[in-house]
CSV table of C-alpha atoms in Angstrom, one decimal:
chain,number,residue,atom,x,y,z
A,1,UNK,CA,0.0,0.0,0.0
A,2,UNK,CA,2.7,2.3,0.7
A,3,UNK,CA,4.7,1.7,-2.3
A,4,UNK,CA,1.2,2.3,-3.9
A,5,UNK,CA,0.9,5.5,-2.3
A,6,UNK,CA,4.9,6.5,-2.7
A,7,UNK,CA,4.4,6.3,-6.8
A,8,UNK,CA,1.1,8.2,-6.7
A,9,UNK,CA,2.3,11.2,-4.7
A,10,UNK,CA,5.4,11.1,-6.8
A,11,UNK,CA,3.2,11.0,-9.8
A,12,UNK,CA,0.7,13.7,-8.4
A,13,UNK,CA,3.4,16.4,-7.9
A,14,UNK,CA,5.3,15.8,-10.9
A,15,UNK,CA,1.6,17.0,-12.7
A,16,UNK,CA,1.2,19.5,-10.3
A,17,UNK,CA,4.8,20.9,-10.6
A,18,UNK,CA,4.5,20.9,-14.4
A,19,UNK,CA,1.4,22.8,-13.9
A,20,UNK,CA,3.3,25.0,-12.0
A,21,UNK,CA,5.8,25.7,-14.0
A,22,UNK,CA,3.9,26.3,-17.1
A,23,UNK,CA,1.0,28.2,-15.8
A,24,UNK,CA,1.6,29.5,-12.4
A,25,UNK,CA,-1.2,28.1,-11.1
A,26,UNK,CA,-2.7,24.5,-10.0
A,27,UNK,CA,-1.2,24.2,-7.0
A,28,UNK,CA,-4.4,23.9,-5.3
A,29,UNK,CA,-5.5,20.7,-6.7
A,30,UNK,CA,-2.7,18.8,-4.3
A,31,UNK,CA,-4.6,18.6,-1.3
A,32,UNK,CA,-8.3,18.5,-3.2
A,33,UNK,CA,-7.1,14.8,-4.7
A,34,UNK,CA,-4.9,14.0,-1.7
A,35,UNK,CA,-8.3,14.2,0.5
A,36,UNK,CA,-10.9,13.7,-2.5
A,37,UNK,CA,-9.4,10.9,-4.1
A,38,UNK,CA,-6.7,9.3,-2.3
A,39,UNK,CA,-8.7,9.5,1.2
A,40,UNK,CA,-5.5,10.6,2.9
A,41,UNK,CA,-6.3,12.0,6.3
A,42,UNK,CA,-6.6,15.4,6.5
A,43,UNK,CA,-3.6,16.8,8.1
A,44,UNK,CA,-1.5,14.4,6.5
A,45,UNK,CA,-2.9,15.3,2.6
A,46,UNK,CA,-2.2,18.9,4.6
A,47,UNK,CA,1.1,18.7,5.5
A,48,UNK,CA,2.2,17.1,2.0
A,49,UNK,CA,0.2,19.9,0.7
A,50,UNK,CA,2.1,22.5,2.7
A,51,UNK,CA,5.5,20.8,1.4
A,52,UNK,CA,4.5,21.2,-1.9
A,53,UNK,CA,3.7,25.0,-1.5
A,54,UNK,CA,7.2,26.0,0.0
A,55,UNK,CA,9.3,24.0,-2.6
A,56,UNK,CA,7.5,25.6,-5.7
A,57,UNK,CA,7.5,29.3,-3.9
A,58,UNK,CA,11.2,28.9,-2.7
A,59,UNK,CA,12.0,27.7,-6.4
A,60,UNK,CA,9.7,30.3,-7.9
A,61,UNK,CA,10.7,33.2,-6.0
A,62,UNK,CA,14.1,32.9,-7.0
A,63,UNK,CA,13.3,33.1,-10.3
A,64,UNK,CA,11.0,36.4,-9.9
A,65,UNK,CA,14.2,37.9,-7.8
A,66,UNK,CA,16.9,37.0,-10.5
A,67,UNK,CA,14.0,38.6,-13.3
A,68,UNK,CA,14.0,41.6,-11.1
A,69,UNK,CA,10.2,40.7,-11.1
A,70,UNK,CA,9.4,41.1,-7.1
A,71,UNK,CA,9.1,43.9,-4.9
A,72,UNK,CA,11.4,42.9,-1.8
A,73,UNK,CA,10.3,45.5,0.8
A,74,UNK,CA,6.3,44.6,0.0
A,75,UNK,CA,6.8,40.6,0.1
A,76,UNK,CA,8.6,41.1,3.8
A,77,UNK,CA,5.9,43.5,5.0
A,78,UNK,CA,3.3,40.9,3.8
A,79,UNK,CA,5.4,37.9,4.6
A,80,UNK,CA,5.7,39.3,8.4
A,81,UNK,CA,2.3,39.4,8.9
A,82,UNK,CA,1.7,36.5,7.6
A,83,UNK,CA,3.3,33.6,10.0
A,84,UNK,CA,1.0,34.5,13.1
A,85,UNK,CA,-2.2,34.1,10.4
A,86,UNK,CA,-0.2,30.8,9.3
A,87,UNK,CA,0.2,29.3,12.7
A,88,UNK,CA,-3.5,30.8,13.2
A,89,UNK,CA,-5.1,28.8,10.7
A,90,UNK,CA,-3.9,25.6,11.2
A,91,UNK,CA,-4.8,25.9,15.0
A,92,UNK,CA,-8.3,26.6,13.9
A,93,UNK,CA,-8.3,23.6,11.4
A,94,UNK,CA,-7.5,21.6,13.9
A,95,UNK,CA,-10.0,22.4,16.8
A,96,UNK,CA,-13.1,22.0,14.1
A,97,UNK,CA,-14.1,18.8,12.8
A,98,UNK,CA,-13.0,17.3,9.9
A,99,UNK,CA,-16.4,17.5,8.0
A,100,UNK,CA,-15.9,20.8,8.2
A,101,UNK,CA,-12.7,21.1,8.0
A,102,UNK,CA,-12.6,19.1,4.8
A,103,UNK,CA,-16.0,21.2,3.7
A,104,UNK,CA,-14.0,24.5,4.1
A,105,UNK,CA,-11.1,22.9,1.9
A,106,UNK,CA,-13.5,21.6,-1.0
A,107,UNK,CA,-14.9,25.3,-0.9
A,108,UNK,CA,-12.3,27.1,-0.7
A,109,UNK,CA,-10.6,25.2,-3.8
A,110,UNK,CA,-14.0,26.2,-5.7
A,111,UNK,CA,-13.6,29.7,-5.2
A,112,UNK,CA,-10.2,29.5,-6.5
A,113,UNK,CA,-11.8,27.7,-9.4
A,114,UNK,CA,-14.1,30.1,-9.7
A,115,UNK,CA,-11.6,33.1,-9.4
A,116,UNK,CA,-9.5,32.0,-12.4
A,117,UNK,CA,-13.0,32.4,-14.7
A,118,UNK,CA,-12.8,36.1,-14.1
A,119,UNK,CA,-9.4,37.0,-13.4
A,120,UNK,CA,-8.4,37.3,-17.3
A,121,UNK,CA,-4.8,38.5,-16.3
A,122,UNK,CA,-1.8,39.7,-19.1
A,123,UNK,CA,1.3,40.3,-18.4
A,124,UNK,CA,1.4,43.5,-20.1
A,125,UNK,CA,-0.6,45.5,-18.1
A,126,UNK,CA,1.2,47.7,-15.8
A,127,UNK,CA,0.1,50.1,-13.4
A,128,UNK,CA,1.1,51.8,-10.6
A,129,UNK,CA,0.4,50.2,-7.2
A,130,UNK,CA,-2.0,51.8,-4.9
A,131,UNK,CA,-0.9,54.2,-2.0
A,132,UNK,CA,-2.4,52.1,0.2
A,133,UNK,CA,0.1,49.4,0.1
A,134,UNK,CA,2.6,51.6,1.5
A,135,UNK,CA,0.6,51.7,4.2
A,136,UNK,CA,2.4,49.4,6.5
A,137,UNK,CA,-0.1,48.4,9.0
A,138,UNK,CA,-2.8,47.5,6.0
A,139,UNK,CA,0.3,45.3,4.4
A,140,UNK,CA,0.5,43.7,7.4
A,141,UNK,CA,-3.4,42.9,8.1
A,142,UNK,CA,-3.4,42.1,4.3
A,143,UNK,CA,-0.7,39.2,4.9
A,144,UNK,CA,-2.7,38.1,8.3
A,145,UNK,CA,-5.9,37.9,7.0
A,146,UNK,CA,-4.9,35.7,3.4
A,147,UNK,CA,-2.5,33.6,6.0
A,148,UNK,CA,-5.0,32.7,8.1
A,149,UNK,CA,-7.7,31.7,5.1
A,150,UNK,CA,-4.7,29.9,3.0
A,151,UNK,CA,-3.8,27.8,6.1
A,152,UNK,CA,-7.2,26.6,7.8
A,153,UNK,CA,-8.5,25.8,4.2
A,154,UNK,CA,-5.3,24.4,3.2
A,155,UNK,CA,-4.7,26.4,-0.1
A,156,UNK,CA,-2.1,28.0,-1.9
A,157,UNK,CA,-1.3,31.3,-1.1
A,158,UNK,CA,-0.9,33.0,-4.6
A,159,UNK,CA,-4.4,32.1,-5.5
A,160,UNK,CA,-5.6,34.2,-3.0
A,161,UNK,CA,-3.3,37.4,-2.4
A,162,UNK,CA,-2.4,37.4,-6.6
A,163,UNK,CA,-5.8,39.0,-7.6
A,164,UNK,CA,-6.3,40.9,-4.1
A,165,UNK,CA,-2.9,42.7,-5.3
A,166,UNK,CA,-3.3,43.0,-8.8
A,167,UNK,CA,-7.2,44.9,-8.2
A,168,UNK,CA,-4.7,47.6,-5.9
A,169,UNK,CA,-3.0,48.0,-9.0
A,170,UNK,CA,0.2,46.0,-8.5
A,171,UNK,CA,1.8,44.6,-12.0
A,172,UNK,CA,1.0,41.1,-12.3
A,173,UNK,CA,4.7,40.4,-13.3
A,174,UNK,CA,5.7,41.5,-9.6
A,175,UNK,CA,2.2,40.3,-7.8
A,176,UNK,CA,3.4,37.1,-9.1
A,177,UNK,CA,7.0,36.9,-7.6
A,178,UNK,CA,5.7,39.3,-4.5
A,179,UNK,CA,3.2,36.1,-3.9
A,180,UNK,CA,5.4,33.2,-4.6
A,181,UNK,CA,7.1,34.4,-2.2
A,182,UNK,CA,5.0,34.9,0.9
A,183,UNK,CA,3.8,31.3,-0.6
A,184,UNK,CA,7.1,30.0,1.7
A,185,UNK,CA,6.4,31.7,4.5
A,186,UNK,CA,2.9,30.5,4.4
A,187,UNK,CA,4.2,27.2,3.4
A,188,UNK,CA,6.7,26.6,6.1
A,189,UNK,CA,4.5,27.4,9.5
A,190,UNK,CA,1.6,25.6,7.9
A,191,UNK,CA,3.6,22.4,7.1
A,192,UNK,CA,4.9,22.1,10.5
A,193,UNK,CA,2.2,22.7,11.9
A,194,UNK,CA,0.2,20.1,10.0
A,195,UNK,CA,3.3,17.6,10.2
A,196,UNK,CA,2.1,18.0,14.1
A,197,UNK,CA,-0.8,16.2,13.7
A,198,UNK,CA,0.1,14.0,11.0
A,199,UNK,CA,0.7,10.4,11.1
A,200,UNK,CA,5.2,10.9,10.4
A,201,UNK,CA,5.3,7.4,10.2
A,202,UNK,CA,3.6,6.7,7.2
A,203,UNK,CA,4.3,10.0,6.0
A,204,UNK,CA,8.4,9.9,5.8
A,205,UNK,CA,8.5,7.8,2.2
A,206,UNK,CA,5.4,10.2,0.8
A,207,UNK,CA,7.3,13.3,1.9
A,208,UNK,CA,10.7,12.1,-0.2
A,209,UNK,CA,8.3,11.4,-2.9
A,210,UNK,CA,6.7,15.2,-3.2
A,211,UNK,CA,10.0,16.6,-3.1
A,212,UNK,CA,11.5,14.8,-5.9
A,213,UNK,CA,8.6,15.1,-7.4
A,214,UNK,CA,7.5,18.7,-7.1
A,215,UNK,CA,11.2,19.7,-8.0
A,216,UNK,CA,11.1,17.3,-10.9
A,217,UNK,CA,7.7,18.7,-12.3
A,218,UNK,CA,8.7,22.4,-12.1
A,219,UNK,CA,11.6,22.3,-14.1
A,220,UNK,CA,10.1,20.3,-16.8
A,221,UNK,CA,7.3,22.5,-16.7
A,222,UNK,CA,9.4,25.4,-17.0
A,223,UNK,CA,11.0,24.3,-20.1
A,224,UNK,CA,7.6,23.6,-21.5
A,225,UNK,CA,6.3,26.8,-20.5
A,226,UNK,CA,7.1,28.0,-24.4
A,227,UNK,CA,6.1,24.6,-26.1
A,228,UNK,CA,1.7,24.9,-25.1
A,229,UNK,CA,-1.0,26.9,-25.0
A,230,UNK,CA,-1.2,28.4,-22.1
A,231,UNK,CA,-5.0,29.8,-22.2
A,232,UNK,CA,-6.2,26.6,-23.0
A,233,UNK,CA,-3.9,24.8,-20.3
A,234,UNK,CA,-5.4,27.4,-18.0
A,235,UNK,CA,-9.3,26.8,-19.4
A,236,UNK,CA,-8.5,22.8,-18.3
A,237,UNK,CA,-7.6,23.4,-14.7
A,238,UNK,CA,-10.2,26.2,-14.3
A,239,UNK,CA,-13.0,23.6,-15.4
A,240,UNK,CA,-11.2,20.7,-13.6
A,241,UNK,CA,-11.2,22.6,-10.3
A,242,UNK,CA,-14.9,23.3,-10.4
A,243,UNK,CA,-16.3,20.1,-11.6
A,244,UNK,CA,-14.3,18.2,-9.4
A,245,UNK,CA,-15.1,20.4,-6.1
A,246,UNK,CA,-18.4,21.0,-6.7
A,247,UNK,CA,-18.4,16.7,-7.0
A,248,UNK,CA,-16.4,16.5,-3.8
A,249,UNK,CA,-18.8,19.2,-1.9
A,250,UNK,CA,-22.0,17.1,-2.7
A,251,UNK,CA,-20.6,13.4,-2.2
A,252,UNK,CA,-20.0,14.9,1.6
A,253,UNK,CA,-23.8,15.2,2.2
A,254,UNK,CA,-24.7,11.9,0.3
């Protein structure tokens, strides 16, 4: 069963990761097939999630910072606040049940779903950020708030904070790397967090497997990135996302 498991998470996060690399985006579907489908349990499917998260930012924000494309001082502001709404949300995942808990997830992932429909984004818009986000304290309850939903629903964070930015007028080149990279520090706080109510005994082999698997997936998704179509890559996941949680959200009342 474990070896089972060990190719199917390897398998899983070398899609995902190509996903990644290619589009940006997708990331979310980890923990929506890891509970949906596979029938991990929840902090487990959480905590591989979480995993997941941090080694696509760490290897995505490094890109954005040798581009040039990310605003330092604004990912640390937001970053900062941030790891209390991190540590927040997972201590409120775990003191509901999992029906809800699991609930929140499915619907969560649907809004992101959702959210992709209308956020027709190009990377040549540019315009200048709102004053308001050199407003440090509103930075700082900005990172807090999309911590704390990221974390207790078990989400990405760039699927949240990348439109919330780009309506204030940041340019989606440096949204992007400015999210990718408070993705880590979401990423890491969360994991551990999870890994804290996990089962690590099982989990060790499936963690070895998402790392060589997420790594694996981003690169050769990155090299891709120039060989498909990226709107109708993105059409696919949108509709995948919704069809699939909507399914998942009404098989947990049947």
């Amino acid at each position: 069963m474990l070896d089972y498991l060990f190719i199917l998470i390897l398998a899983l996060n070398l899609l995902v990761g190509i996903l990644l690399g290619m589009s940006s985006i997708g990331g979310f579907l980890l923990p929506l097939i890891y509970v949906g489908f596979l029938q991990l349990p929840l902090r487990d499917a959480l905590a591989l999630s979480f995993l997941s998260f941090a080694i696509a930012g760490i290897i995505g924000s490094y890109a954005y910072w040798k581009s040039k494309n990310i605003d330092v001082k604004l990912a640390i502001i937001i970053s900062i606040g941030s790891i209390p709404g991190a540590f927040l949300g997972v201590q409120l995942n775990v003191i509901i049940s999992d029906h809800i808990a699991t609930l929140i997830l499915y619907i969560f992932v649907l809004i992101s779903g959702i959210s992709l429909l209308f956020n027709g984004k190009s990377d040549h818009v540019e315009s200048p950020a709102a004053s308001i986000l050199e407003n440090k304290l509103f930075t700082l309850l900005l990172g807090f708030s999309t911590a704390t939903v990221c974390a207790v629903s078990g989400a990405g964070g760039p699927i949240l904070l990348v439109p919330l930015l780009t309506k204030l007028g940041l340019s989606i080149r440096v949204t992007v790397g400015v999210c990718l990279f408070n993705s880590v520090i979401i990423a890491l706080p969360s994991m551990f967090g999870y890994f804290q109510y996990a089962n690590m005994e099982t989990l060790y082999p499936l963690i070895v497997a998402s790392i060589i698997g997420q790594i694996a997936g981003i690169l050769a998704g990155s090299y891709l990135s120039n060989k498909v179509e990226l709107n109708q890559l993105r059409k696919f996941i949108t509709w995948f996302t919704i069809l699939t949680a909507t399914y998942m959200i009404i098989s947990l009342f049947l």
